[in-house]
XYZ file of C-alpha atoms in Angstrom:
594
model
C -38.628 -19.061 93.965
C -40.770 -15.987 93.625
C -37.695 -13.651 93.854
C -35.894 -15.683 91.429
C -38.763 -15.348 88.991
C -39.026 -11.618 89.508
C -35.344 -11.258 89.179
C -35.630 -13.211 86.073
C -38.446 -11.073 84.766
C -36.488 -7.893 85.472
C -33.577 -9.122 83.355
C -35.841 -9.825 80.295
C -37.247 -6.323 80.594
C -33.798 -4.818 80.507
C -32.867 -6.789 77.327
C -36.040 -5.852 75.563
C -35.485 -2.185 76.254
C -31.898 -2.478 75.050
C -32.937 -4.254 71.786
C -35.570 -1.667 71.056
C -33.048 1.079 71.566
C -30.702 -0.602 69.065
C -33.430 -0.849 66.461
C -34.326 2.783 67.002
C -30.679 3.684 66.625
C -30.261 1.655 63.357
C -33.454 3.133 61.980
C -32.116 6.540 62.757
C -28.874 5.805 61.007
C -30.730 4.407 57.900
C -32.878 7.531 57.780
C -29.809 9.685 58.120
C -28.154 7.722 55.246
C -31.150 8.214 52.979
C -31.157 11.887 53.778
C -27.676 12.121 52.223
C -29.189 11.835 48.643
C -30.443 9.223 46.105
C -26.923 8.339 44.809
C -24.332 7.780 47.493
C -21.475 10.224 47.700
C -18.330 9.118 45.924
C -20.251 7.165 43.257
C -18.675 7.312 39.796
C -19.329 5.765 36.383
C -16.116 5.596 34.322
C -14.767 8.620 36.141
C -17.999 10.613 35.924
C -19.020 11.782 39.436
C -22.723 11.263 40.187
C -22.547 10.914 44.020
C -25.127 12.851 46.011
C -27.332 13.342 42.913
C -30.893 12.320 42.432
C -31.628 9.709 39.805
C -32.737 12.260 37.137
C -29.681 14.407 37.838
C -27.402 11.387 37.588
C -28.926 10.366 34.233
C -28.543 13.882 32.804
C -24.945 13.962 33.898
C -24.224 10.573 32.324
C -25.975 11.605 29.086
C -23.678 14.601 28.917
C -20.375 13.003 29.908
C -20.351 9.327 28.777
C -21.101 9.355 25.022
C -17.627 10.513 24.069
C -16.087 7.523 25.796
C -18.493 4.866 24.481
C -18.943 6.220 20.960
C -15.342 5.456 19.984
C -14.932 2.580 17.467
C -14.191 -0.895 18.783
C -11.118 -2.716 17.514
C -12.060 -6.313 16.720
C -9.535 -9.098 16.278
C -10.997 -12.058 14.345
C -8.343 -14.711 13.891
C -5.499 -12.857 12.142
C -7.835 -10.148 10.843
C -8.277 -6.790 12.572
C -11.034 -4.314 11.844
C -12.771 -1.384 13.515
C -16.528 -1.159 13.981
C -18.812 1.568 15.266
C -20.675 0.510 18.424
C -23.962 1.715 16.951
C -23.440 -0.555 13.930
C -22.919 -3.427 16.354
C -26.186 -2.605 18.147
C -24.303 -1.531 21.325
C -24.899 1.567 23.475
C -24.859 2.732 27.135
C -28.233 2.781 28.893
C -27.766 5.897 31.111
C -31.215 5.601 32.696
C -30.570 1.994 33.711
C -27.066 2.908 34.922
C -28.396 5.751 37.122
C -31.129 3.430 38.341
C -28.639 0.745 39.305
C -26.590 3.280 41.279
C -29.697 4.270 43.257
C -31.063 0.722 43.754
C -27.724 -0.516 45.064
C -27.673 2.349 47.554
C -31.031 1.327 49.099
C -29.525 -1.758 50.688
C -29.594 -1.068 54.502
C -26.012 -2.063 54.996
C -24.940 0.253 52.168
C -27.061 3.122 53.502
C -25.683 2.896 57.051
C -22.173 2.125 55.802
C -21.875 5.291 53.781
C -22.422 7.357 57.000
C -19.138 5.988 58.328
C -17.118 5.742 55.084
C -15.969 8.280 52.548
C -14.615 5.661 50.034
C -15.308 6.142 46.316
C -17.739 3.718 44.671
C -17.338 2.722 40.942
C -20.491 1.617 39.139
C -20.269 -0.373 35.874
C -22.367 1.127 33.082
C -25.393 -0.843 31.894
C -24.938 -1.889 28.224
C -27.952 -1.921 25.933
C -27.976 -4.429 23.027
C -30.181 -3.907 19.962
C -30.744 -7.573 19.121
C -31.674 -7.029 15.473
C -28.656 -4.841 14.709
C -26.398 -7.094 16.745
C -27.442 -10.251 14.874
C -26.976 -8.514 11.522
C -23.522 -7.268 12.544
C -22.452 -10.706 13.761
C -23.628 -12.259 10.482
C -21.568 -9.719 8.543
C -18.514 -10.323 10.721
C -18.924 -14.077 10.284
C -19.086 -13.742 6.498
C -16.027 -11.485 6.446
C -14.086 -13.770 8.783
C -14.955 -17.013 6.984
C -11.883 -18.526 5.381
C -11.784 -22.013 3.982
C -8.956 -24.229 5.023
C -6.526 -24.837 2.170
C -3.916 -27.537 2.157
C -0.463 -26.802 0.975
C -0.112 -28.093 -2.570
C 1.996 -28.064 -5.708
C 0.718 -26.852 -9.086
C 2.323 -27.425 -12.478
C 1.855 -24.929 -15.284
C 3.812 -24.100 -18.436
C 6.610 -26.440 -17.428
C 7.110 -24.927 -13.996
C 6.209 -26.015 -10.473
C 4.682 -23.604 -7.975
C 3.902 -24.043 -4.281
C 0.372 -23.337 -3.093
C 0.599 -21.755 0.373
C -1.446 -23.561 3.030
C -4.206 -21.563 4.727
C -5.665 -22.151 8.195
C -9.441 -22.267 8.091
C -11.247 -19.690 10.252
C -14.893 -19.295 11.212
C -16.602 -17.061 13.789
C -18.325 -18.829 16.697
C -21.557 -16.878 16.367
C -23.358 -18.171 19.474
C -20.629 -16.659 21.701
C -20.040 -13.497 19.703
C -22.775 -11.364 21.339
C -21.465 -11.847 24.870
C -17.891 -11.151 23.794
C -18.910 -7.944 21.990
C -20.959 -6.701 24.956
C -18.190 -7.444 27.439
C -15.557 -5.854 25.236
C -17.645 -2.741 24.731
C -18.116 -2.397 28.481
C -14.415 -2.692 29.318
C -12.692 0.461 30.541
C -9.348 -0.146 28.804
C -10.839 -0.216 25.265
C -8.297 -2.871 24.266
C -8.981 -4.947 21.094
C -11.907 -7.324 21.428
C -10.752 -10.854 20.613
C -13.682 -12.522 18.898
C -14.295 -16.252 19.408
C -13.218 -18.218 16.323
C -12.814 -21.834 15.344
C -9.627 -22.570 13.420
C -8.930 -25.623 11.251
C -5.314 -26.420 10.497
C -4.475 -27.633 6.956
C -3.524 -31.276 6.544
C -0.469 -30.259 4.558
C 1.574 -27.492 6.156
C 4.241 -25.186 4.792
C 7.110 -27.497 5.744
C 5.598 -30.418 3.812
C 4.921 -28.204 0.819
C 8.550 -27.085 0.737
C 9.754 -30.697 1.036
C 7.563 -31.790 -1.906
C 8.851 -28.892 -4.024
C 12.497 -29.718 -3.341
C 12.268 -33.518 -3.480
C 9.957 -33.964 -6.467
C 8.340 -30.966 -8.153
C 11.439 -28.957 -9.067
C 13.399 -32.022 -10.331
C 10.327 -33.196 -12.306
C 10.248 -29.917 -14.249
C 14.010 -29.710 -14.712
C 13.966 -31.098 -18.255
C 12.452 -33.604 -20.697
C 12.324 -37.358 -20.282
C 12.974 -39.724 -23.173
C 11.516 -43.202 -23.732
C 12.564 -45.578 -26.476
C 11.093 -48.552 -28.314
C 13.015 -50.540 -30.931
C 15.552 -47.740 -31.278
C 12.948 -44.999 -31.790
C 12.509 -42.287 -29.164
C 9.634 -40.324 -27.655
C 10.669 -37.112 -25.912
C 8.280 -35.590 -23.382
C 8.978 -32.012 -22.293
C 8.167 -30.389 -18.932
C 5.067 -28.630 -20.298
C 3.439 -31.892 -21.372
C 4.501 -33.601 -18.156
C 3.101 -30.772 -16.046
C -0.285 -30.932 -17.759
C -0.793 -34.426 -16.358
C 1.116 -34.315 -13.070
C -0.397 -33.703 -9.638
C 0.646 -33.948 -6.021
C -2.079 -34.964 -3.607
C -2.040 -35.313 0.203
C -2.057 -38.812 1.620
C -1.658 -40.142 5.139
C -0.491 -37.444 7.537
C -0.860 -34.797 4.841
C 2.257 -35.944 3.005
C 2.201 -34.907 -0.655
C 2.679 -37.749 -3.124
C 3.034 -37.439 -6.919
C 0.512 -38.931 -9.320
C 0.622 -39.062 -13.109
C -2.422 -39.253 -15.383
C -0.748 -41.677 -17.760
C -3.789 -42.023 -20.031
C -4.029 -38.259 -20.375
C -0.294 -38.039 -21.094
C -0.525 -40.702 -23.816
C -3.398 -38.781 -25.424
C -1.640 -35.425 -25.141
C -1.062 -34.127 -28.709
C 2.642 -33.577 -27.992
C 3.023 -37.234 -27.006
C 0.397 -39.056 -29.075
C 1.872 -37.905 -32.405
C 5.239 -39.364 -31.444
C 3.698 -42.549 -30.051
C 1.882 -43.213 -33.332
C 5.251 -43.284 -35.058
C 7.049 -45.311 -32.400
C 4.372 -47.734 -31.157
C 2.424 -48.259 -34.368
C -0.746 -50.284 -34.624
C -0.524 -53.616 -36.430
C -1.255 -53.386 -40.122
C -2.903 -56.099 -42.187
C -1.553 -57.082 -45.563
C -3.265 -55.568 -48.584
C -4.005 -57.606 -51.690
C -4.282 -56.672 -55.323
C -4.366 -58.279 -58.745
C -1.705 -58.968 -61.284
C -4.045 -59.845 -64.122
C -6.350 -62.359 -62.425
C -3.687 -63.516 -59.965
C -3.727 -62.278 -56.366
C -0.576 -60.529 -55.157
C 0.364 -58.810 -51.893
C 0.530 -55.070 -52.609
C 1.481 -54.107 -49.045
C 3.009 -56.393 -46.480
C 1.553 -56.835 -43.022
C 3.291 -55.144 -40.097
C 3.672 -56.105 -36.451
C 2.317 -53.499 -34.034
C 2.832 -52.536 -30.421
C 0.232 -51.895 -27.758
C 1.135 -49.621 -24.842
C -0.865 -49.918 -21.651
C -1.396 -46.543 -19.956
C -0.726 -47.892 -16.469
C 2.593 -49.470 -17.503
C 3.526 -46.304 -19.382
C 2.951 -44.221 -16.239
C 5.057 -46.607 -14.171
C 7.894 -46.153 -16.655
C 7.719 -42.343 -16.710
C 7.244 -41.485 -13.022
C 10.621 -42.742 -11.673
C 12.490 -40.762 -14.350
C 11.161 -37.412 -13.133
C 13.496 -37.121 -10.138
C 16.612 -38.146 -12.046
C 19.160 -36.001 -13.836
C 20.780 -35.948 -17.257
C 21.094 -39.266 -19.077
C 19.278 -41.015 -16.227
C 16.035 -39.377 -17.427
C 15.829 -42.020 -20.172
C 13.956 -45.327 -20.116
C 12.192 -47.891 -22.246
C 8.551 -47.966 -23.345
C 6.791 -51.058 -22.003
C 4.883 -52.416 -24.994
C 3.103 -55.603 -25.966
C 3.729 -56.983 -29.466
C 0.493 -57.309 -31.455
C 0.430 -59.484 -34.572
C -1.615 -58.437 -37.621
C -4.803 -60.376 -38.228
C -4.221 -60.825 -41.956
C -0.921 -61.509 -43.719
C 0.222 -62.797 -47.088
C 0.553 -66.215 -45.526
C -3.011 -65.922 -44.213
C -4.209 -65.213 -47.757
C -2.540 -68.326 -49.112
C -3.787 -70.460 -46.251
C -7.368 -69.205 -46.705
C -7.397 -69.959 -50.419
C -7.339 -66.325 -51.611
C -5.526 -66.831 -54.894
C -7.562 -65.424 -57.806
C -10.162 -62.886 -58.852
C -13.626 -64.332 -58.304
C -15.685 -61.363 -59.539
C -15.404 -57.633 -60.153
C -17.872 -54.887 -60.989
C -17.629 -51.155 -61.687
C -20.322 -48.459 -61.505
C -19.711 -45.095 -63.116
C -21.446 -41.913 -61.983
C -21.451 -38.173 -62.740
C -18.962 -36.438 -60.481
C -20.275 -34.302 -57.634
C -18.466 -33.238 -54.440
C -20.914 -34.996 -52.088
C -20.774 -38.200 -54.165
C -16.979 -38.271 -54.226
C -16.792 -37.783 -50.438
C -19.463 -40.275 -49.422
C -18.424 -43.004 -51.867
C -14.764 -42.679 -50.854
C -15.707 -42.896 -47.187
C -17.775 -46.072 -47.703
C -15.030 -47.631 -49.877
C -12.431 -46.871 -47.175
C -14.415 -48.900 -44.652
C -15.161 -51.794 -47.025
C -11.714 -52.260 -48.568
C -9.803 -55.183 -47.060
C -12.815 -56.971 -45.579
C -12.098 -60.668 -45.146
C -15.191 -62.878 -45.063
C -14.509 -66.432 -43.937
C -16.461 -69.411 -45.296
C -19.946 -69.612 -43.789
C -19.774 -66.022 -42.473
C -22.051 -63.130 -43.369
C -21.074 -59.635 -44.545
C -23.229 -56.583 -43.755
C -23.092 -53.141 -45.366
C -24.406 -51.422 -42.229
C -22.004 -53.200 -39.857
C -19.034 -52.492 -42.117
C -19.746 -48.924 -43.246
C -21.666 -47.719 -40.195
C -24.413 -45.133 -40.025
C -24.121 -42.480 -42.702
C -23.843 -39.428 -40.473
C -21.701 -36.318 -40.388
C -19.971 -37.674 -37.275
C -18.866 -40.716 -39.319
C -17.470 -38.598 -42.129
C -20.465 -38.416 -44.504
C -21.940 -35.240 -45.988
C -25.368 -34.225 -47.288
C -26.326 -35.605 -50.680
C -29.367 -36.475 -52.791
C -31.598 -39.411 -51.814
C -35.043 -40.725 -52.595
C -37.801 -40.171 -50.053
C -41.485 -40.797 -50.803
C -40.823 -41.099 -54.517
C -38.755 -37.959 -55.004
C -35.251 -36.610 -54.474
C -34.370 -34.959 -51.145
C -31.172 -33.894 -49.367
C -29.855 -36.057 -46.542
C -26.448 -37.188 -45.130
C -24.841 -40.062 -47.009
C -26.355 -39.500 -50.448
C -24.428 -41.359 -53.145
C -23.623 -44.567 -51.238
C -26.180 -46.422 -53.360
C -23.496 -46.524 -56.056
C -21.352 -48.545 -53.618
C -24.297 -50.772 -52.632
C -25.099 -51.479 -56.298
C -21.455 -52.263 -57.050
C -21.322 -54.645 -54.060
C -24.562 -56.366 -55.118
C -23.159 -57.071 -58.586
C -19.859 -58.346 -57.152
C -21.951 -60.726 -55.007
C -24.102 -61.637 -58.027
C -21.174 -62.618 -60.262
C -19.179 -64.289 -57.449
C -22.052 -66.743 -57.079
C -22.382 -66.231 -53.299
C -25.764 -65.946 -51.590
C -27.608 -62.608 -51.116
C -29.327 -62.576 -47.706
C -30.904 -59.098 -47.578
C -31.094 -56.554 -50.370
C -33.515 -54.128 -51.979
C -33.648 -52.050 -55.153
C -34.406 -48.330 -55.399
C -38.079 -47.411 -55.324
C -37.804 -46.143 -58.901
C -35.269 -46.996 -61.588
C -31.962 -45.065 -61.907
C -30.844 -45.244 -65.548
C -27.115 -45.745 -64.985
C -27.663 -48.965 -62.956
C -28.423 -52.348 -64.589
C -32.156 -53.120 -64.444
C -32.944 -55.570 -61.640
C -29.295 -55.767 -60.554
C -28.939 -52.813 -58.240
C -29.321 -52.151 -54.525
C -29.797 -49.413 -52.001
C -29.525 -49.175 -48.227
C -31.558 -47.413 -45.548
C -30.033 -47.299 -42.049
C -32.167 -49.253 -39.602
C -34.615 -50.260 -42.358
C -32.803 -51.932 -45.253
C -29.325 -53.480 -45.130
C -27.282 -55.219 -47.825
C -26.113 -58.611 -46.509
C -24.598 -61.675 -48.173
C -23.364 -65.082 -47.052
C -20.015 -66.497 -48.133
C -21.030 -70.006 -49.199
C -18.130 -70.374 -51.646
C -16.170 -72.748 -49.418
C -13.148 -70.424 -49.246
C -12.428 -67.030 -47.733
C -13.301 -63.924 -49.741
C -11.138 -60.787 -49.675
C -13.058 -57.638 -50.685
C -11.027 -55.125 -52.687
C -12.796 -51.753 -52.987
C -11.528 -48.620 -54.717
C -13.017 -45.431 -56.151
C -12.260 -42.410 -58.293
C -14.169 -39.162 -58.746
C -16.368 -40.869 -61.355
C -16.394 -44.595 -60.564
C -16.372 -47.270 -57.880
C -15.034 -50.820 -58.312
C -15.436 -53.796 -55.999
C -13.603 -57.074 -56.594
C -13.899 -60.382 -54.758
C -10.620 -62.304 -54.382
C -10.662 -65.950 -53.336
C -11.184 -69.284 -55.056
C -13.882 -69.600 -57.706
C -16.752 -71.937 -56.935
C -18.019 -71.671 -60.526
C -16.182 -71.208 -63.764
C -18.636 -68.504 -64.761
C -21.770 -66.734 -63.522
C -23.947 -65.304 -66.305
C -26.782 -62.777 -66.136
C -29.926 -62.640 -68.271
C -32.712 -60.054 -68.249
C -36.354 -60.384 -69.270
C -38.598 -57.685 -70.750
C -40.260 -54.890 -68.768
C -43.748 -55.846 -67.628
C -46.603 -54.103 -65.787
C -45.464 -50.780 -67.185
C -47.023 -47.712 -65.495
C -46.681 -44.098 -66.673
C -45.414 -41.413 -64.262
C -47.372 -38.423 -63.002
C -46.421 -34.838 -62.269
C -45.793 -33.151 -58.923
C -45.279 -29.513 -58.099
C -42.968 -28.284 -55.362
C -41.491 -25.063 -54.098
C -39.063 -23.774 -51.546
C -35.366 -24.397 -50.976
C -35.826 -28.144 -50.351
C -37.473 -28.845 -53.717
C -35.378 -30.901 -56.179
C -36.418 -31.029 -59.850
C -36.978 -34.547 -61.203
C -37.424 -35.953 -64.736
C -40.196 -38.521 -65.338
C -39.651 -42.262 -65.954
C -42.108 -45.141 -66.238
C -42.516 -47.779 -63.554
C -42.191 -51.478 -64.422
C -41.322 -55.006 -63.282
C -38.272 -56.886 -64.521
C -36.801 -60.356 -63.893
C -33.066 -61.063 -63.955
C -31.658 -64.614 -64.123
C -28.397 -65.790 -62.548
C -26.852 -68.837 -64.251
C -24.072 -70.894 -62.642
C -21.655 -72.580 -65.082
C -19.051 -75.213 -64.136
C -17.017 -77.454 -66.445
C -18.774 -75.997 -69.464
C -22.340 -76.674 -68.378
C -25.029 -74.880 -66.383
C -25.278 -76.365 -62.898
C -27.840 -73.983 -61.398
C -30.106 -71.010 -62.017
C -32.139 -68.525 -59.957
C -34.310 -65.522 -60.757
C -34.499 -62.059 -59.144
C -37.688 -60.048 -59.816
C -37.717 -56.306 -59.123
C -40.652 -53.876 -59.047
C -40.035 -50.196 -59.838
C -42.620 -47.492 -59.176
C -43.013 -44.645 -61.691
C -40.668 -41.698 -61.198
C -42.981 -38.728 -61.233
C -41.907 -35.481 -62.782
C -41.250 -32.843 -60.094
C -41.490 -29.201 -61.147
C -40.112 -26.684 -58.652
C -41.836 -23.288 -58.692
C -39.278 -20.464 -58.660
C -38.825 -18.729 -55.351
C -39.801 -15.108 -55.139
C -36.625 -13.064 -54.610
C -36.454 -10.824 -51.553
C -36.708 -7.096 -52.348
C -33.437 -5.847 -53.777
C -31.992 -9.368 -54.281
C -31.655 -11.743 -57.221
C -33.508 -15.025 -57.619
C -30.498 -17.024 -56.375
C -28.460 -19.857 -57.902
C -30.281 -22.378 -60.146
C -30.693 -25.880 -58.728
C -28.840 -28.865 -60.178
C -30.757 -31.031 -62.611
C -32.064 -34.344 -61.282
C -30.015 -36.315 -63.819
C -26.848 -35.121 -62.075
C -28.053 -36.289 -58.664
C -27.413 -39.700 -57.228
C -30.209 -41.433 -55.316
C -30.662 -43.875 -52.503
C -33.371 -44.654 -50.020
C -33.578 -42.350 -46.966
C -31.049 -43.249 -44.267
């Protein structure tokens, strides 16, 4: 046993000595490898030899040799766009110090050190790329903005009677969170091939093939000529220009383009609406007049037609893809009966003149316009038994939008300019027609001061939102209101069936008389005004039937004094005249402020 142990101990000693010799040999080889230089022989960076150099020498060599290679512009492909960019502008450069350092640090690996003693192979080191984050982010943002392209569907446009295809466009956007890595890798590549930037592309719903189909199947035929629609033998012709203004093709399921027609817009198109007014006319009520005291029909009623926009569109759209005579169709229309006819008048008991009154006035352009506008809206009113008539509801607000112009009115006891001046002549005429027809006044009011050309106590004014003129038809039969005007007068007649043989008016004396004062004004808004006393007056209305008075009622009116208004002359501007003189108050109409 003892020999065996010794023998055993001798063997361990031999192995230990052998292992130590191996370590000493490897250490010698490592030291020999290090002695060969900091950068291993055969080391290159993009063809630049730096083997056997120290780190500082390798860096100086790279600084001298590499810039020409890495300073060249990069070619960037972004979708279907190609552009060149300077590496510096992209925040990219070669870090020569880090590259030299990496060549040295790699060579310190023991295997590499010993291996280079037994190998003469060349060793290629990749350059270290430096990225300036701030410049790189700014460059990527610029590239993203330049590359951004909105997706556009293929479409069809219509203009000036022609159809045109809108080319589809694929949407493109730069994937910014991957762009830095792609730029750095592309810059570091040896082949300097174009750098393909990461992009997201969105295909249009409607492609070129669908756009071409829509052009051939619908758009070109639609613009090939006019279409014609008829109603009761009368035609409406719609040309390609008008059609195109209201046609569209929009993508539906699967991106397929389908035509749509704005039928309401087409009906309102001036080229079409003028023809439609002649072909599909509105219903027209009969108009009545007088032959002596007998009611006659002066214009017959007319049946009208109503065209629904949706039905009109359904009639037009199928014609657009047809040719020649097949581009003709009918106008779908609903027959609309007039509300008032000659037969209606007879049935409603409108057979004779019930009352009539005329007010004359000095002519003035604003008066003529405003009175004619109010008369236009009043004429032909039919008031059924038990129904109420309203000036405001019938005539509407006296504004420029409703066709009225500035005129003279009364405000705070003196004349002023305001839209609608002059309509008091119509209100006064209506009040007297009501008075002598024997129907019931519901709401009315006189002017604040007396206007000489109106009958005392039998006149009326209106003020929008404040004072209306309303009356109730309690005659037992319908009343037809006939209104007409000239440049100097307005007449309103009630046609129907008389409830009384006669309605008489009486007037009492002026009482509570009060003298006017004097006011002074100036400026362009001042209107001169002559003085007139204020007073109270009572008017009686007497109802006569079968030769005897069957009823009576009184109307008492209070008028304030009309103060004299003296307008001080305006001082003319230097070098200019005093201007045109103002019209006298006597030539101005008056009504309460609207």
